[in-house]
CSV table of C-alpha atoms and ligand atoms in Angstrom, one decimal:
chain,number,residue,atom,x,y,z
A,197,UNK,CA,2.7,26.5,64.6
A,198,UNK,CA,3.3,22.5,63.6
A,199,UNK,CA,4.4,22.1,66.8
A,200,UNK,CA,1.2,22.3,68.4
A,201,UNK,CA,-1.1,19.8,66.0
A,202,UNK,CA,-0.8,16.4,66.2
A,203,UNK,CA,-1.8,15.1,63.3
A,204,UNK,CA,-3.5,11.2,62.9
A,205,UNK,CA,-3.9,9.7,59.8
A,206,UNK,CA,-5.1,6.2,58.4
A,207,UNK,CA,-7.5,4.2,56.2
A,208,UNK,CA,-11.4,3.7,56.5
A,209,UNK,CA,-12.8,1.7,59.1
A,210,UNK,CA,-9.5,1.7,61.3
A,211,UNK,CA,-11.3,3.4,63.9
A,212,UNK,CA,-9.0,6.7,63.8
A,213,UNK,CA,-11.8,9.0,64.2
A,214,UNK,CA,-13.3,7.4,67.6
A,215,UNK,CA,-9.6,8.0,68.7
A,216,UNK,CA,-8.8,11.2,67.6
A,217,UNK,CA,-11.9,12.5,69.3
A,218,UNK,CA,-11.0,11.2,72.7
A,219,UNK,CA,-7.1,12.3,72.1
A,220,UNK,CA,-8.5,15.5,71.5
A,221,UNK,CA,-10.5,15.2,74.7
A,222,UNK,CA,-8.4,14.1,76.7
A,223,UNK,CA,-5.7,16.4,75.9
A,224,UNK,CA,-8.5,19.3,75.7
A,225,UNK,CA,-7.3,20.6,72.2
A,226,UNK,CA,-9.9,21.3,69.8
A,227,UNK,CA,-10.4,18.0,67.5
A,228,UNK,CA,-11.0,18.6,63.8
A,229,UNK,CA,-12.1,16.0,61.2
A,230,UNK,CA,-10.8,16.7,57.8
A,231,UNK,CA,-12.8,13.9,56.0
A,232,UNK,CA,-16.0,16.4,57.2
A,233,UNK,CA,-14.0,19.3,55.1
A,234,UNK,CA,-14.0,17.0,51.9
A,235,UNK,CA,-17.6,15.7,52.3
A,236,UNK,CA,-19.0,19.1,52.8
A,237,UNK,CA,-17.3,20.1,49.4
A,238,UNK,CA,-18.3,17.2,48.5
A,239,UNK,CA,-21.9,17.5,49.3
A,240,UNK,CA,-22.0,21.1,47.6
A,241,UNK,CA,-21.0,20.2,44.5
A,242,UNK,CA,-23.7,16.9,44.2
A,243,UNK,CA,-26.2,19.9,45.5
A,244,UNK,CA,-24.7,22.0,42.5
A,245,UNK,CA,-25.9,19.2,40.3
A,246,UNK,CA,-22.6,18.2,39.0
A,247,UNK,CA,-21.5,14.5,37.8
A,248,UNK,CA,-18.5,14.1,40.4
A,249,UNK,CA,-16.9,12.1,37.4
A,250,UNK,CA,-15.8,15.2,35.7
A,251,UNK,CA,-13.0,16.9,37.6
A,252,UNK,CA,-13.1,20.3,35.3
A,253,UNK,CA,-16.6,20.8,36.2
A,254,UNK,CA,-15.8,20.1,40.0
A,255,UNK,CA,-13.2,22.2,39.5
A,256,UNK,CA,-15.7,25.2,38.6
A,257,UNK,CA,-18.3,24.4,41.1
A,258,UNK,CA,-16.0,23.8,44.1
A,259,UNK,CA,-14.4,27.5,43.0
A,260,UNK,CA,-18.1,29.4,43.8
A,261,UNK,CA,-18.7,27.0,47.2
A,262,UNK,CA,-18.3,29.6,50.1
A,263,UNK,CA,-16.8,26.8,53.2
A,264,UNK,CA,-16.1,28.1,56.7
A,265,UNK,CA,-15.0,25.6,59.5
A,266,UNK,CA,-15.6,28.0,62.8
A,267,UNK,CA,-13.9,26.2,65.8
A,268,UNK,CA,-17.4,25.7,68.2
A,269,UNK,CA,-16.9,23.9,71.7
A,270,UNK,CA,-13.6,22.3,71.2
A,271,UNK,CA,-14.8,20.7,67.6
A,272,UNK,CA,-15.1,22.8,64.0
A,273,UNK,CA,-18.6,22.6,62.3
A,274,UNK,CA,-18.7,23.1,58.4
A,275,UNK,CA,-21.0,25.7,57.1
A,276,UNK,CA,-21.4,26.0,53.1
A,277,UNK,CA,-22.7,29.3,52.5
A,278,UNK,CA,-23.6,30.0,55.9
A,279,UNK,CA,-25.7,26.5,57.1
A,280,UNK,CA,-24.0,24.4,59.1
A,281,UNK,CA,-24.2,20.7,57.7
A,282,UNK,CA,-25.6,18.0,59.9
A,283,UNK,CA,-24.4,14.6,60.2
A,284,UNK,CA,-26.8,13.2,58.2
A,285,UNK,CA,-25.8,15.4,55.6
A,286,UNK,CA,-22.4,14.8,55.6
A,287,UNK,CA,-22.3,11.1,56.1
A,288,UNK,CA,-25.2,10.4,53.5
A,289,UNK,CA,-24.6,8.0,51.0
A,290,UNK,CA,-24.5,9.8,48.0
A,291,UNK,CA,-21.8,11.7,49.4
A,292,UNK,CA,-20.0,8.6,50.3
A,293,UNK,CA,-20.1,7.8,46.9
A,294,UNK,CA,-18.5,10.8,45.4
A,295,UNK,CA,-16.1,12.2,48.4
A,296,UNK,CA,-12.8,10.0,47.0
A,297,UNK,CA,-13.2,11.6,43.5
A,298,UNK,CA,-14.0,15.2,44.7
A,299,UNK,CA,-10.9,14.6,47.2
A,300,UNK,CA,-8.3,13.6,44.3
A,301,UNK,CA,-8.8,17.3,42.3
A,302,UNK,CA,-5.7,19.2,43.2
A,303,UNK,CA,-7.4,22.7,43.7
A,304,UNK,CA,-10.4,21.3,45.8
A,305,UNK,CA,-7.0,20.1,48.1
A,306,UNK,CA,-5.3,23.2,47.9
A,307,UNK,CA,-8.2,25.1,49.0
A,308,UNK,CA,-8.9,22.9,52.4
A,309,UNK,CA,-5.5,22.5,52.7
A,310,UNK,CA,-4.8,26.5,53.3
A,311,UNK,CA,-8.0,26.2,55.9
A,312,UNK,CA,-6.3,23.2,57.9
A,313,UNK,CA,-3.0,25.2,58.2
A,314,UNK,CA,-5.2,28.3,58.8
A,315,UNK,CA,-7.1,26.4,61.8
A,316,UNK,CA,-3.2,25.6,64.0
A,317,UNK,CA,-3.2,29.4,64.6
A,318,UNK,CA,-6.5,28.6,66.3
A,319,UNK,CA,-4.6,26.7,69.7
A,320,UNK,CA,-3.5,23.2,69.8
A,321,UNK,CA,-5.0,20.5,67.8
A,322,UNK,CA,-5.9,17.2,67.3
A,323,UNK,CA,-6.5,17.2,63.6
A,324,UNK,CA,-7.0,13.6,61.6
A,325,UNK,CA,-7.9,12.6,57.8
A,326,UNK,CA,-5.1,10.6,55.1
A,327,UNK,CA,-2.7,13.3,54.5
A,328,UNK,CA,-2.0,15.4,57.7
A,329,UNK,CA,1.5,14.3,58.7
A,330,UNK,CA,2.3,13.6,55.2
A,331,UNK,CA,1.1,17.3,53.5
A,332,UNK,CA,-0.4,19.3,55.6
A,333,UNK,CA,1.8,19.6,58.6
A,334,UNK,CA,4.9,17.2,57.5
A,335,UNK,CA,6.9,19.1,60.4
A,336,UNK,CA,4.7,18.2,63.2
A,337,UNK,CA,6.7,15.8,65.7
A,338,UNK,CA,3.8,14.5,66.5
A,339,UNK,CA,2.2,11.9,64.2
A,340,UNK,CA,0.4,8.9,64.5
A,341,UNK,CA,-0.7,6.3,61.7
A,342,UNK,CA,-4.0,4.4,62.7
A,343,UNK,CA,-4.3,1.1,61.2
A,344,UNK,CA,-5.9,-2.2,61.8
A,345,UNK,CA,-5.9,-5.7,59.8
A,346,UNK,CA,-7.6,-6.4,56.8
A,347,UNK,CA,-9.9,-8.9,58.5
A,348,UNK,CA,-11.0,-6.1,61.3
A,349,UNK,CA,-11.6,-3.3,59.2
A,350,UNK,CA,-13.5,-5.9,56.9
A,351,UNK,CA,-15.8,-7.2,59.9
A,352,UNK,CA,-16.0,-3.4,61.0
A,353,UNK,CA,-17.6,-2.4,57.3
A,354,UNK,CA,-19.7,-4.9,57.4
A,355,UNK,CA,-21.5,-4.5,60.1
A,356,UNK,CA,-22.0,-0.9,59.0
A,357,UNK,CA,-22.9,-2.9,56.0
A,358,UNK,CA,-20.6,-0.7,53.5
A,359,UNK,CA,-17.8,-3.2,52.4
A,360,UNK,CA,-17.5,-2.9,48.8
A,361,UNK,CA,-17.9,1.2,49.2
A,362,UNK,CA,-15.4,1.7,52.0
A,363,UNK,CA,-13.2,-0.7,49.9
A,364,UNK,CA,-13.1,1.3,47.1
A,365,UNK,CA,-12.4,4.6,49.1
A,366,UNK,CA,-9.6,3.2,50.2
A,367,UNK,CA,-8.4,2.0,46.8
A,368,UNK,CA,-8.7,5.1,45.3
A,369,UNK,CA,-7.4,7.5,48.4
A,370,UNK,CA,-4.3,5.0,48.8
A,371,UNK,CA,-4.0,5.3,44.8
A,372,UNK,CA,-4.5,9.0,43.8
A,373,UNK,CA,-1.8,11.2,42.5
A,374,UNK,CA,-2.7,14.1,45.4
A,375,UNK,CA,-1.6,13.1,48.3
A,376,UNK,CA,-2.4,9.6,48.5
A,377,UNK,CA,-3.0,7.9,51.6
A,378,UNK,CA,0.9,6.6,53.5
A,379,UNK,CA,1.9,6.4,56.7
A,380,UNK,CA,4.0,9.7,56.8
A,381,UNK,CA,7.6,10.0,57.4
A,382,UNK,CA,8.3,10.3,61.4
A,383,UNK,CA,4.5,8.9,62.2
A,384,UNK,CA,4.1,6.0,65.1
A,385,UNK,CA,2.6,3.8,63.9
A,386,UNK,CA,-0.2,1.8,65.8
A,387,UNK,CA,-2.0,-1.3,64.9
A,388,UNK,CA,-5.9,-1.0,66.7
A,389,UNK,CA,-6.6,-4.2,65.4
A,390,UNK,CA,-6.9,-6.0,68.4
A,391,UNK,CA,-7.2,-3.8,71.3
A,392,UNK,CA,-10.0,-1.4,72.8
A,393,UNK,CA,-11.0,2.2,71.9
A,394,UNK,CA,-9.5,3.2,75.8
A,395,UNK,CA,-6.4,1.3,75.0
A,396,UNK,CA,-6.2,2.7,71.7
A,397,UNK,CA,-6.2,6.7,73.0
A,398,UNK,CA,-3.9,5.2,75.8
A,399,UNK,CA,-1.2,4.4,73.3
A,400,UNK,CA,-1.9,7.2,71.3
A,401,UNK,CA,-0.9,9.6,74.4
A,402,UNK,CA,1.8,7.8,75.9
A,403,UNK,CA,3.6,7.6,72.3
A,404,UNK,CA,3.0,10.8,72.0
A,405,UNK,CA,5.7,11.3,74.8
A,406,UNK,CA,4.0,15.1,75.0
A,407,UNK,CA,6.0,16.7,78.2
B,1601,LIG,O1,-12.3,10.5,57.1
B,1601,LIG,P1,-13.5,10.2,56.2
B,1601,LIG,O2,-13.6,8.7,55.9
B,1601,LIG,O3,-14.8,10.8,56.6
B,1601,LIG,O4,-13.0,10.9,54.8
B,1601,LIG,C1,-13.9,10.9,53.7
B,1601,LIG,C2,-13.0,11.0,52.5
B,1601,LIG,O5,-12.4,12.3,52.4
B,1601,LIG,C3,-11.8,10.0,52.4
B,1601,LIG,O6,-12.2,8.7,51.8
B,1601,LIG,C4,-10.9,10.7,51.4
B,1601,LIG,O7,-11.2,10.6,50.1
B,1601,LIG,C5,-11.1,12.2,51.8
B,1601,LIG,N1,-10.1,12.7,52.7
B,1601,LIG,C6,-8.9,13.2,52.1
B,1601,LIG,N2,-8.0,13.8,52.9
B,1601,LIG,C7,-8.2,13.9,54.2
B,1601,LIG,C8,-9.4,13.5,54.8
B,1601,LIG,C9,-10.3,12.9,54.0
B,1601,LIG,O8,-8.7,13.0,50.9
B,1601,LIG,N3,-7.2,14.6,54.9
């Protein structure tokens, strides 16, 4: 099943998600965006009025939070309980906030874990987040690393005017004990520091070498 997900990976702000999208386009595999699964979790445990702080209480509310990630024209939307969160809801900033803490309890990454492996049986993917090629599927020969320099991912969070917060995600996902953030074993890396979204998915595909 690894066989058909190709997994990309990388740090905030390195524009992974832009390309992922258009791999996943271009390719015409469905496209799914595990940092969505973490901020809907996320979002339903602020929503359960839990401090995000306390990992034995996330523990318990994450446990009763009913997630479903239904694959619906060629991308997977995130219902909790049923709804199926909006953008807005998912990319608030409260839930920025909290998602890197929520993200580091084991059994919150267990749990999405399982659905991510669960998803492959679905077709081929395209399926991008910190730990794909790393944890989820480390036998995919197909795995790209997303990254950019210092000074472009700092010039691209702050004109979304988030430095200090994107900063600190990446401090803590690159620092965590569950699977941190690396660039995974067998992954191409590529650097989309300097180059355009187009050129970026160009490089993707043609080091993907798919035949
Ligand atoms: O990709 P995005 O920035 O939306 O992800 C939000 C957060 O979700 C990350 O900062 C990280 O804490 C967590 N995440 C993760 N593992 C993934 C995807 C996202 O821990 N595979």
């Amino acid at each position: 099943v690894a066989a058909s997900v190709i997994t990309i990976d990388g740090p905030a702000a390195s524009g992974k998600s832009s390309i992922a999208r258009l791999v996943a386009q271009r390719l015409g595999r469905t496209y799914v965006n595990t940092g969505n699964m973490y901020r809907a979790m996320t979002w339903a445990v602020l929503q359960a009025g839990v401090d995000p702080k306390n990992a034995d209480a996330v523990r318990a509310a994450a446990a009763d939070v009913v997630i479903e990630s239904p694959v619906v024209e060629g991308k997977i939307q995130i219902c909790i309980s049923g709804r199926t969160l909006t953008d807005a809801e998912l990319n608030s900033d409260l839930v920025n906030r909290a998602v890197s803490l929520i993200a580091s309890v084991g059994e919150v990454r267990d749990r999405l874990v399982a659905d991510q492996r669960a998803l492959a049986a679905t077709g081929p993917l395209v399926m991008e987040g910190r730990d794909i090629g790393s944890v989820v599927f480390p036998d995919s020969p197909h795995k790209i690393y997303i990254d950019a320099s210092e000074e472009v991912r700092a010039s691209r969070r702050g004109a979304q005017g988030l430095t200090d917060q994107i900063a600190e995600r990446d401090r803590m996902d690159k620092e965590r004990k569950n699977s941190p953030l690396v660039i995974p074993a067998g992954a191409i890396v590529i650097d989309n520091s300097h180059i355009t979204l187009e050129e970026a998915v160009d490089q993707v595909i043609a080091a993907l070498q798919l035949t």
